[in-house]
Amino acid sequence: MDQLILNGIVNGLIVGGVYALIGVSLTLLYGVLRVVNFAHGEFVIAGSFLAYVLFSHLGLPPLLALPIAAIAFFAAGWGLYYVLIPRLSRSDDPELMSFLMFYGVSIAAAAGMLLVFEADSRSIDYTFTPISVPIGPIYVSTARLVALAIAVAISGALAMFLFLTLPGKALRAAIMNPEAIQIMGVDIVRLSAFAFALASALAGVTGVLVALVFPAFNAFSGPDYTIIAFIVVVLGGLGNPVGALLAGVIFGLAEQLATVFLPQSLAQIVGFAILVATIFLRPTGILGSSARK
Amino acid sequence: MTMQPAVMELVNVDVAYHGDIRILRGLSLKVRPGMITGVIGPNGAGKSTALRALYGLLKPVAGDVMVDGKVVTGMKPWKFIDHGIALVPQHRSLFNDLSVEDNLRLACWSFRRDKARVEAALERAYTQFPMLRDKRRDKAGSMSGGQQRFLELGRALALQPRMLLLDEPTAMIAPRISAEIYAFIEGLPAQGISVLLVDQNVRQCVRIAGHVYVLELGQNKVDGGAEDFRQDSGLRDLIAEWVDYRIDA
Ligand SMILES: Nc1ncnc2c1ncn2[C@@H]1O[C@H](COP(=O)(O)OP(=O)(O)O)[C@@H](O)[C@H]1O
Ligand SMILES: [Mg+2]
């Protein structure tokens, strides 16, 4: 096989693994809470900064940053839920208010990161040994392969949670029929807080992977990832976690292969082309049926 | 369960959907213990709204909801199961992409750690509606309308409730299945279960209910013992006004 294409596929899988996680957390949040988190990208970048601080100030390697990010972001998400969401239900139009509120959170989070870390791009110069691994004729950075393995492991664990455990099924049930889950005796407020915390933890962990996979990040990187998350969520079908995982990989592959076949300027719009095409051709996403009628 | 059949009441309840438009106005009704209480009335009268207000899905802007004589206004919907009160709403309450068995297991959420009790609840649903056992691995959404209704009823009954609130349980169900569902409902009081039956099918509702409320425009029109409805020609004419139907035609 042509080396460039192989390179595109391997990179597509790696980047796609990160996109899948970014999308699945946003889609869970939307599915259960019916809110669109415009600050999702900032949550992700905050995870990258956490990994950066842990490494450059405390000397902790990125692999150790993963569980720390998971716990810290889970707790922060839980708290944030109770600060933000009860205010929405007092509004006459909670859905519209949620747009404005999370847009505000996004601005505040970006400004906060700018204050602390300034505008410079950061990266983590942690190196794995060996620094790269041969795959057939090409060499791939070990850090990126490790990130891919972690993304696959987390996706697998998440799928097992959602499909094999009762709390996971309750979460999916809440997406399918939010009123019925309440009359089953499930406290929807606690379940929503859990969904928010879980989505935040996933975003934080994804941020650590972003620091491993992409060359650099800064306080302004958030919106790039929010847009990627939107594309993945729409492509996968709103509120459909399996769809989001699949869509993330498809989008990653399309984007990376586009850089092989198309001129640089065209390759950059491939994401938007996918988004627009999905909305026109398959508005319910690649898996076809919407999670909610 | 050795608990008493439950009693539930709406007392002078007003419910508004948007701002000031009151859908229910001063509505009072009582779900009597150990019998079937019927609620009938024309489409849009507020029957479903009353049921949703009873179950905490809507919060009254005035008036109270009571369970066993205690005020529970504003209690969240997920607390009612703990009081032994189950609801089968008008619109489908199943989780379509989950299996029949998972739908039943989710209903056992509040006692999910008590394995023996969960298994007993599943067994109760399967015994009541054997077809659910055959379909237990199928997705709930893949079943026919009647089968889905049986799953909803079996799921509610599995919890051994003291009261069952039913909103048009036979709407859009084939007649043969409807007859089965009415037979099932008729047998509930003997098991110590109080029933609130909201129904479009006036004939069946009046036939099996012990007490019947007629709602109109979100208000009480009349109510009385079912005997009155069967015999009183004034009541019969009233009902005939809004449904093209005679009770013993
Ligand atoms: N979610 C809602 N928002 C606004 N109005 C509603 C809503 N649900 C029902 N209504 C209105 O409330 C009235 C009573 O409806 P409902 O309780 O469903 O009547 P019934 O069950 O007796 O047919 C109707 O006029 C209906 O249009
Ligand atoms: Mg109705």
Coordinates of C-alpha atoms and ligand atoms in Angstrom, one line a residue:
Chain A
M1 CA 0.0 0.0 0.0
D2 CA 1.1 3.5 -0.6
Q3 CA 2.9 4.8 2.4
L4 CA 1.0 8.1 2.4
I5 CA -2.3 6.3 2.5
L6 CA -1.2 4.0 5.3
N7 CA 0.0 7.1 7.2
G8 CA -3.4 8.7 6.6
I9 CA -5.2 5.7 7.9
V10 CA -3.1 5.3 11.0
N11 CA -3.3 9.0 11.8
G12 CA -7.0 9.0 11.1
L13 CA -7.6 6.2 13.6
I14 CA -5.5 8.0 16.2
V15 CA -7.2 11.4 15.7
G16 CA -10.5 9.7 15.3
G17 CA -10.2 8.0 18.7
V18 CA -9.8 11.4 20.3
Y19 CA -12.7 12.8 18.2
A20 CA -14.9 9.8 19.2
L21 CA -14.4 10.5 22.9
I22 CA -15.0 14.2 22.5
G23 CA -18.2 13.5 20.7
V24 CA -19.5 10.7 22.9
S25 CA -19.3 12.9 26.0
L26 CA -21.2 15.7 24.4
T27 CA -23.8 13.4 23.0
L28 CA -24.4 11.8 26.4
L29 CA -24.8 15.2 27.9
Y30 CA -27.3 16.3 25.2
G31 CA -29.2 13.1 25.3
V32 CA -29.9 13.1 29.0
L33 CA -30.1 16.8 29.8
R34 CA -31.2 18.2 26.5
V35 CA -28.6 21.0 26.8
V36 CA -25.9 21.9 24.3
N37 CA -22.6 22.4 26.0
F38 CA -20.8 25.1 24.0
A39 CA -18.0 25.0 26.6
H40 CA -17.2 21.4 25.8
G41 CA -14.0 22.3 24.0
E42 CA -12.9 24.4 26.9
F43 CA -13.5 21.5 29.2
V44 CA -11.3 19.4 27.0
I45 CA -8.5 22.0 26.8
A46 CA -8.7 22.4 30.6
G47 CA -7.8 18.7 30.8
S48 CA -4.8 19.3 28.5
F49 CA -3.7 22.1 30.8
L50 CA -4.2 19.9 33.9
A51 CA -1.9 17.3 32.3
Y52 CA 0.6 20.1 31.5
V53 CA 0.7 21.4 35.0
L54 CA 1.0 17.9 36.5
F55 CA 3.9 17.2 34.2
S56 CA 5.8 20.5 34.2
H57 CA 5.3 21.4 37.9
L58 CA 5.0 18.1 39.6
G59 CA 6.8 15.8 37.1
L60 CA 3.9 13.4 36.8
P61 CA 3.8 11.6 33.4
P62 CA 0.6 12.0 31.3
L63 CA -0.5 8.4 32.0
L64 CA -0.8 9.3 35.7
A65 CA -2.6 12.5 34.7
L66 CA -5.4 10.4 33.3
P67 CA -6.9 9.1 36.6
I68 CA -6.3 12.4 38.2
A69 CA -8.2 14.3 35.4
A70 CA -11.0 11.7 35.6
I71 CA -11.6 12.2 39.3
A72 CA -11.1 16.0 39.3
F73 CA -13.3 16.6 36.3
F74 CA -16.0 14.2 37.6
A75 CA -16.2 16.1 40.9
A76 CA -16.1 19.5 39.1
G77 CA -18.8 18.4 36.7
W78 CA -21.0 17.2 39.6
G79 CA -20.6 20.6 41.4
L80 CA -21.1 22.6 38.2
Y81 CA -24.4 20.7 37.5
Y82 CA -25.9 21.9 40.7
V83 CA -24.7 25.5 40.2
L84 CA -25.9 25.8 36.6
I85 CA -28.9 23.5 35.8
P86 CA -31.4 24.5 38.6
R87 CA -31.2 28.0 37.2
L88 CA -32.3 26.8 33.8
S89 CA -35.5 25.2 35.1
R90 CA -36.6 28.6 36.4
S91 CA -36.6 30.0 32.9
D92 CA -39.6 30.1 30.6
D93 CA -37.5 28.7 27.8
P94 CA -34.9 26.4 29.3
E95 CA -33.5 25.1 26.0
L96 CA -32.8 28.6 24.7
M97 CA -31.4 29.7 28.0
S98 CA -29.1 26.7 28.0
F99 CA -27.5 27.9 24.8
L100 CA -26.8 31.3 26.3
M101 CA -25.6 29.9 29.6
F102 CA -23.1 27.5 28.1
Y103 CA -21.9 30.1 25.7
G104 CA -21.2 32.2 28.8
V105 CA -19.4 29.3 30.5
S106 CA -17.3 28.8 27.4
I107 CA -16.2 32.5 27.4
A108 CA -15.5 32.4 31.1
A109 CA -13.5 29.2 30.9
A110 CA -11.4 30.5 28.0
A111 CA -10.8 33.7 29.9
G112 CA -9.9 31.8 33.0
M113 CA -7.3 29.7 31.2
L114 CA -6.0 32.8 29.5
L115 CA -5.4 34.5 32.9
V116 CA -3.6 31.5 34.3
F117 CA -1.6 30.3 31.3
E118 CA -1.5 33.4 29.1
A119 CA -1.8 33.2 25.4
D120 CA 1.2 31.0 24.6
S121 CA 0.8 27.6 23.1
R122 CA 1.8 24.8 25.4
S123 CA 2.9 21.3 24.9
I124 CA 4.1 18.4 27.0
D125 CA 7.6 17.3 26.1
Y126 CA 7.2 14.0 27.8
T127 CA 8.8 11.3 25.7
F128 CA 8.1 7.6 25.6
T129 CA 10.9 5.1 24.9
P130 CA 11.1 4.1 22.2
I131 CA 10.0 7.4 20.8
S132 CA 8.3 5.8 17.8
V133 CA 7.2 2.4 16.6
P134 CA 7.4 0.9 13.1
I135 CA 4.1 -0.1 11.5
G136 CA 5.0 -1.7 8.2
P137 CA 7.0 0.9 6.2
I138 CA 6.1 3.9 8.4
Y139 CA 7.0 5.1 11.9
V140 CA 4.3 6.2 14.3
S141 CA 5.0 8.2 17.5
T142 CA 4.6 6.0 20.6
A143 CA 2.7 8.8 22.4
R144 CA 0.1 8.8 19.7
L145 CA -0.2 5.0 19.7
V146 CA -0.6 5.0 23.5
A147 CA -3.3 7.7 23.2
L148 CA -5.1 5.5 20.6
A149 CA -4.9 2.5 22.9
I150 CA -6.3 4.5 25.8
A151 CA -9.1 5.9 23.7
V152 CA -10.1 2.4 22.6
A153 CA -10.0 1.2 26.2
I154 CA -12.1 4.1 27.5
S155 CA -14.6 3.6 24.6
G156 CA -14.8 -0.1 25.4
A157 CA -15.3 0.6 29.1
L158 CA -18.0 3.2 28.4
A159 CA -19.8 0.9 26.0
M160 CA -19.8 -1.9 28.6
F161 CA -21.1 0.5 31.3
L162 CA -23.9 1.7 29.0
F163 CA -25.0 -1.7 27.7
L164 CA -24.3 -4.2 30.5
T165 CA -24.9 -2.4 33.8
L166 CA -28.2 -1.2 35.2
P167 CA -27.1 2.4 35.8
G168 CA -25.8 2.5 32.3
K169 CA -29.1 1.2 31.0
A170 CA -30.9 3.8 33.1
L171 CA -28.8 6.5 31.4
R172 CA -29.7 5.2 28.0
A173 CA -33.4 4.8 29.1
A174 CA -33.4 8.5 30.1
I175 CA -32.3 9.4 26.6
M176 CA -35.0 7.2 25.1
N177 CA -37.9 8.4 27.3
P178 CA -37.1 11.0 29.9
E179 CA -40.5 11.0 31.4
A180 CA -40.9 7.3 31.7
I181 CA -37.5 6.9 33.6
Q182 CA -38.9 9.1 36.3
I183 CA -42.0 7.0 36.8
M184 CA -39.7 4.0 37.2
G185 CA -38.6 5.6 40.4
V186 CA -35.3 7.0 39.1
D187 CA -34.4 10.4 40.5
I188 CA -33.8 12.2 37.3
V189 CA -32.0 15.1 39.0
R190 CA -29.3 12.7 40.4
L191 CA -29.1 10.8 37.1
S192 CA -28.6 14.1 35.2
A193 CA -25.9 15.2 37.7
F194 CA -24.2 11.9 37.1
A195 CA -24.4 12.3 33.4
F196 CA -22.9 15.8 33.6
A197 CA -20.1 14.5 35.9
L198 CA -19.4 11.6 33.6
A199 CA -19.3 13.8 30.5
S200 CA -17.0 16.2 32.2
A201 CA -14.7 13.4 33.3
L202 CA -14.6 12.1 29.7
A203 CA -13.8 15.6 28.5
G204 CA -11.0 16.0 31.0
V205 CA -9.5 12.6 30.1
T206 CA -9.8 13.4 26.4
G207 CA -7.9 16.7 27.1
V208 CA -4.9 14.6 28.4
L209 CA -5.0 12.6 25.2
V210 CA -5.2 15.8 23.1
A211 CA -2.0 16.9 24.8
L212 CA -0.4 13.6 23.6
V213 CA -1.8 13.5 20.1
F214 CA -1.7 17.1 18.9
P215 CA 1.5 19.3 18.9
A216 CA 0.2 22.1 21.0
F217 CA -2.8 23.8 22.7
N218 CA -3.6 27.1 24.2
A219 CA -6.5 29.0 25.9
F220 CA -8.1 29.7 22.5
S221 CA -8.2 26.1 21.3
G222 CA -11.5 25.2 22.9
P223 CA -13.9 26.3 20.1
D224 CA -12.0 24.1 17.6
Y225 CA -12.8 21.1 19.7
T226 CA -16.4 22.2 20.4
I227 CA -17.0 22.3 16.6
I228 CA -15.4 18.9 16.2
A229 CA -17.7 17.6 18.9
F230 CA -20.8 19.1 17.2
I231 CA -19.8 17.5 13.9
V232 CA -19.3 14.1 15.5
V233 CA -22.6 14.3 17.5
V234 CA -24.7 15.2 14.4
L235 CA -22.9 12.6 12.3
G236 CA -23.6 9.9 15.0
G237 CA -27.2 11.0 15.6
L238 CA -28.1 13.3 18.5
G239 CA -27.9 11.5 21.8
N240 CA -26.6 8.2 20.3
P241 CA -23.4 7.2 22.1
V242 CA -22.5 4.3 19.8
G243 CA -23.1 6.5 16.8
A244 CA -20.8 9.2 18.2
L245 CA -17.9 6.7 18.7
L246 CA -18.3 5.5 15.2
A247 CA -18.7 9.0 13.8
G248 CA -15.5 10.2 15.6
V249 CA -13.5 7.5 13.9
I250 CA -15.1 8.2 10.5
F251 CA -14.5 11.9 10.8
G252 CA -10.8 11.4 11.9
L253 CA -10.2 9.1 9.0
A254 CA -11.9 11.4 6.5
E255 CA -9.9 14.4 7.8
Q256 CA -6.6 12.7 7.7
L257 CA -7.1 11.0 4.4
A258 CA -8.2 14.3 2.9
T259 CA -4.8 15.8 3.7
V260 CA -3.3 13.0 1.6
F261 CA -5.6 13.5 -1.4
L262 CA -6.7 17.1 -1.3
P263 CA -4.8 20.4 -1.3
Q264 CA -4.3 21.8 2.3
S265 CA -7.0 24.5 2.0
L266 CA -9.7 22.0 0.8
A267 CA -8.7 19.4 3.5
Q268 CA -9.6 21.8 6.2
I269 CA -13.2 22.1 5.2
V270 CA -13.8 18.4 5.1
G271 CA -15.4 18.4 8.5
F272 CA -17.9 21.0 7.5
A273 CA -18.7 19.2 4.3
I274 CA -19.4 16.1 6.3
L275 CA -21.6 18.1 8.7
V276 CA -23.7 19.7 5.9
A277 CA -24.0 16.4 4.0
T278 CA -25.2 14.6 7.1
I279 CA -27.9 17.2 7.8
F280 CA -29.1 17.0 4.2
L281 CA -28.8 13.3 3.6
R282 CA -29.2 11.6 6.9
P283 CA -30.5 14.0 9.5
T284 CA -30.8 11.3 12.1
G285 CA -27.1 10.3 11.8
I286 CA -25.2 7.4 10.3
L287 CA -27.0 4.7 12.4
G288 CA -30.3 5.9 11.0
S289 CA -32.8 5.9 13.8
S290 CA -33.0 8.7 16.2
A291 CA -32.6 8.0 19.9
R292 CA -35.8 9.8 20.6
K293 CA -39.0 10.1 18.6
Chain B
M1 CA -47.8 -7.1 50.6
T2 CA -50.0 -6.6 53.6
M3 CA -50.4 -2.8 53.1
Q4 CA -53.7 -1.1 52.9
P5 CA -55.0 -0.1 49.4
A6 CA -54.0 3.5 48.9
V7 CA -56.2 6.5 48.8
M8 CA -55.3 9.5 46.6
E9 CA -56.9 12.9 46.2
L10 CA -56.8 16.1 44.2
V11 CA -58.3 18.9 46.3
N12 CA -59.3 22.1 44.4
V13 CA -56.4 21.8 42.0
D14 CA -55.5 24.4 39.4
V15 CA -52.9 23.5 36.8
A16 CA -51.5 25.9 34.2
Y17 CA -49.3 24.9 31.3
H18 CA -48.1 28.3 30.0
G19 CA -48.3 31.3 32.3
D20 CA -51.9 32.0 33.3
I21 CA -53.9 29.7 31.1
R22 CA -55.5 27.3 33.6
I23 CA -56.2 23.9 32.2
L24 CA -57.6 22.5 35.4
R25 CA -59.8 24.8 37.5
G26 CA -60.7 23.8 41.1
L27 CA -60.7 20.1 40.2
S28 CA -61.3 17.7 43.1
L29 CA -61.3 13.9 42.9
K30 CA -60.7 11.0 45.1
V31 CA -59.3 7.6 44.1
R32 CA -61.2 5.4 46.5
P33 CA -59.5 2.5 48.3
G34 CA -59.9 -1.1 47.0
M35 CA -62.1 -0.2 44.0
I36 CA -61.9 1.2 40.5
T37 CA -62.5 4.9 40.3
G38 CA -63.3 6.0 36.7
V39 CA -62.7 9.3 35.1
I40 CA -64.4 10.1 31.8
G41 CA -65.0 13.2 29.8
P42 CA -64.6 14.6 26.2
N43 CA -61.3 14.8 24.5
G44 CA -59.2 17.7 26.0
A45 CA -61.3 17.8 29.2
G46 CA -58.1 17.6 31.2
K47 CA -58.2 13.9 32.2
S48 CA -54.6 13.2 31.4
T49 CA -53.6 16.5 33.0
A50 CA -55.3 15.5 36.2
L51 CA -53.5 12.3 36.2
R52 CA -50.1 14.0 35.7
A53 CA -50.9 16.4 38.5
L54 CA -51.7 13.4 40.8
Y55 CA -48.3 11.8 39.9
G56 CA -46.2 14.9 40.4
L57 CA -45.4 15.3 36.7
L58 CA -47.1 18.7 36.8
K59 CA -47.2 21.0 39.9
P60 CA -50.5 22.5 40.7
V61 CA -50.5 26.3 40.9
A62 CA -53.3 26.0 43.5
G63 CA -54.8 23.2 45.6
D64 CA -53.3 20.0 46.9
V65 CA -52.4 16.4 46.1
M66 CA -52.9 14.0 49.0
V67 CA -51.9 10.4 49.6
D68 CA -53.5 8.4 52.4
G69 CA -54.7 11.7 53.8
K70 CA -51.3 13.4 53.9
V71 CA -50.5 16.4 51.7
V72 CA -47.8 15.5 49.1
T73 CA -48.1 18.5 46.7
G74 CA -44.9 19.0 44.8
M75 CA -43.6 15.5 45.5
K76 CA -41.4 14.4 42.7
P77 CA -42.7 11.6 40.3
W78 CA -39.9 9.2 41.3
K79 CA -41.1 9.2 44.9
F80 CA -44.5 7.7 44.2
I81 CA -43.2 4.2 43.7
D82 CA -42.0 4.2 47.3
H83 CA -45.6 4.9 48.3
G84 CA -46.8 1.9 46.3
I85 CA -48.4 4.0 43.6
A86 CA -47.6 3.1 39.9
L87 CA -48.6 5.0 36.7
V88 CA -49.2 3.7 33.2
P89 CA -49.5 7.0 31.2
Q90 CA -51.4 7.6 28.0
H91 CA -48.4 7.7 25.8
R92 CA -45.9 4.8 25.6
S93 CA -43.7 4.7 28.6
L94 CA -41.4 1.9 27.4
F95 CA -37.7 2.1 26.6
N96 CA -37.9 0.9 23.0
D97 CA -34.2 -0.1 22.4
L98 CA -34.0 -2.0 25.7
S99 CA -35.1 -5.6 26.0
V100 CA -38.4 -6.6 27.6
E101 CA -36.5 -7.9 30.7
D102 CA -34.4 -4.7 31.0
N103 CA -37.6 -2.7 30.9
L104 CA -38.8 -4.8 33.8
R105 CA -35.5 -4.5 35.7
L106 CA -35.5 -0.7 35.4
A107 CA -38.9 -0.6 37.1
C108 CA -37.2 -2.4 40.1
W109 CA -34.7 0.5 40.3
S110 CA -35.6 1.5 43.9
F111 CA -34.9 -2.0 45.2
R112 CA -32.3 -3.0 42.6
R113 CA -29.8 -4.3 45.2
D114 CA -32.4 -6.8 46.6
K115 CA -31.8 -9.5 44.0
A116 CA -34.4 -11.9 45.4
R117 CA -37.1 -9.2 45.3
V118 CA -36.1 -8.2 41.7
E119 CA -36.3 -11.8 40.5
A120 CA -39.7 -12.2 42.3
A121 CA -41.0 -9.1 40.5
L122 CA -39.9 -10.4 37.1
E123 CA -41.5 -13.7 37.8
R124 CA -44.8 -11.9 38.8
A125 CA -44.8 -10.0 35.4
Y126 CA -44.1 -13.2 33.5
T127 CA -46.8 -15.2 35.3
Q128 CA -49.3 -12.5 34.7
F129 CA -48.5 -12.1 31.0
P130 CA -46.7 -15.3 29.9
M131 CA -46.0 -13.9 26.4
L132 CA -43.5 -11.5 28.1
R133 CA -41.4 -14.4 29.2
D134 CA -41.2 -15.7 25.6
K135 CA -40.2 -12.2 24.4
R136 CA -38.0 -11.3 27.3
R137 CA -34.9 -10.9 25.1
D138 CA -36.7 -8.9 22.3
K139 CA -36.5 -5.2 22.2
A140 CA -39.6 -3.6 23.7
G141 CA -40.1 -1.4 20.6
S142 CA -40.2 -4.5 18.3
M143 CA -43.5 -5.8 19.9
S144 CA -47.0 -5.1 18.7
G145 CA -49.1 -2.3 20.4
G146 CA -51.0 -4.8 22.5
Q147 CA -47.9 -6.6 23.6
Q148 CA -46.3 -3.3 24.6
R149 CA -49.4 -2.5 26.6
F150 CA -49.1 -5.8 28.4
L151 CA -45.5 -5.0 29.2
E152 CA -46.4 -1.7 30.7
L153 CA -49.2 -3.3 32.8
G154 CA -47.0 -6.2 33.8
R155 CA -44.2 -3.8 34.7
A156 CA -46.4 -1.8 36.9
L157 CA -47.9 -4.9 38.6
A158 CA -44.5 -6.4 39.2
L159 CA -43.9 -3.8 41.8
Q160 CA -46.9 -5.0 43.9
P161 CA -48.4 -1.5 44.0
R162 CA -51.3 -0.5 46.3
M163 CA -52.6 1.8 43.6
L164 CA -52.5 1.8 39.8
L165 CA -53.2 4.9 37.8
L166 CA -54.2 4.1 34.2
D167 CA -54.6 6.5 31.4
E168 CA -56.6 5.1 28.5
P169 CA -55.1 1.7 28.7
T170 CA -57.0 0.4 25.6
A171 CA -56.7 3.4 23.3
M172 CA -55.7 2.1 19.8
I173 CA -55.7 -1.5 21.0
A174 CA -57.5 -4.3 19.1
P175 CA -60.9 -5.2 20.6
R176 CA -59.9 -8.8 21.6
I177 CA -56.8 -7.5 23.5
S178 CA -58.9 -4.7 25.0
A179 CA -61.3 -7.3 26.5
E180 CA -58.3 -9.0 28.0
I181 CA -57.0 -5.7 29.5
Y182 CA -60.4 -4.9 31.0
A183 CA -60.6 -8.3 32.6
F184 CA -57.1 -7.7 34.0
I185 CA -58.1 -4.3 35.4
E186 CA -61.3 -5.7 36.9
G187 CA -59.3 -8.2 38.9
L188 CA -57.0 -5.6 40.5
P189 CA -59.2 -4.5 43.5
A190 CA -59.5 -8.1 44.7
Q191 CA -55.6 -8.1 44.9
G192 CA -55.9 -5.0 47.2
I193 CA -55.1 -2.5 44.5
S194 CA -57.0 0.7 44.2
V195 CA -57.3 1.8 40.5
L196 CA -57.8 5.1 38.8
L197 CA -59.1 4.4 35.3
V198 CA -59.1 7.3 32.8
D199 CA -61.0 6.1 29.8
Q200 CA -62.5 7.1 26.5
N201 CA -64.5 3.9 26.5
V202 CA -67.3 5.2 28.6
R203 CA -69.2 1.9 28.4
Q204 CA -66.4 -0.2 29.8
C205 CA -65.4 2.4 32.3
V206 CA -68.9 2.7 33.8
R207 CA -69.2 -1.1 33.7
I208 CA -66.2 -1.9 35.9
A209 CA -65.9 1.3 38.0
G210 CA -67.3 1.7 41.5
H211 CA -67.3 5.5 41.3
V212 CA -67.2 7.7 38.2
Y213 CA -66.1 11.3 37.7
V214 CA -67.1 13.3 34.6
L215 CA -64.7 16.1 33.7
E216 CA -65.5 19.0 31.3
L217 CA -63.2 21.9 30.5
G218 CA -60.9 21.1 33.4
Q219 CA -63.6 21.1 36.0
N220 CA -65.8 18.6 37.8
K221 CA -69.1 18.2 35.9
V222 CA -70.7 15.5 38.0
D223 CA -69.6 12.4 39.9
G224 CA -71.4 9.5 41.5
G225 CA -71.6 5.8 42.1
A226 CA -71.5 3.7 39.0
E227 CA -75.0 2.5 39.6
D228 CA -76.2 6.1 39.1
F229 CA -74.6 6.2 35.8
R230 CA -76.1 3.0 34.7
Q231 CA -79.6 3.9 35.8
D232 CA -80.0 7.7 35.9
S233 CA -81.3 8.7 32.4
G234 CA -80.1 12.3 33.1
L235 CA -76.5 11.2 33.4
R236 CA -76.9 9.0 30.4
D237 CA -78.1 11.9 28.3
L238 CA -75.3 14.0 29.5
I239 CA -72.7 11.5 28.4
A240 CA -74.6 11.0 25.1
E241 CA -74.1 14.7 24.5
W242 CA -70.3 14.4 24.0
V243 CA -70.0 10.9 22.8
D244 CA -72.2 9.3 20.2
Y245 CA -73.0 6.5 22.5
R246 CA -75.7 5.1 24.9
I247 CA -74.5 3.3 28.0
D248 CA -76.7 0.2 27.4
A249 CA -77.2 0.6 23.7
Ligands
LIG1 N1 -48.1 20.1 27.2 C1 -49.1 20.9 27.0 N2 -49.0 22.2 26.8 C2 -50.1 23.0 26.6 N3 -51.3 22.5 26.6 C3 -51.6 21.2 26.8 C4 -50.5 20.3 27.0 N4 -51.0 19.1 27.2 C5 -52.3 19.2 27.2 N5 -52.7 20.5 26.9 C6 -54.1 21.0 26.8 O1 -54.7 20.8 28.0 C7 -56.1 20.4 27.8 C8 -56.3 19.1 28.5 O2 -55.6 18.1 27.8 P1 -55.6 16.6 28.4 O3 -55.4 16.6 29.9 O4 -54.6 15.8 27.6 O5 -57.1 16.1 28.0 P2 -57.7 14.7 28.0 O6 -56.7 13.7 28.5 O7 -58.9 14.8 28.8 O8 -58.0 14.4 26.5 C9 -56.2 20.3 26.3 O9 -56.9 21.5 25.9 C10 -54.8 20.3 25.8 O10 -54.8 20.9 24.5
MG2 MG -55.7 12.1 27.7

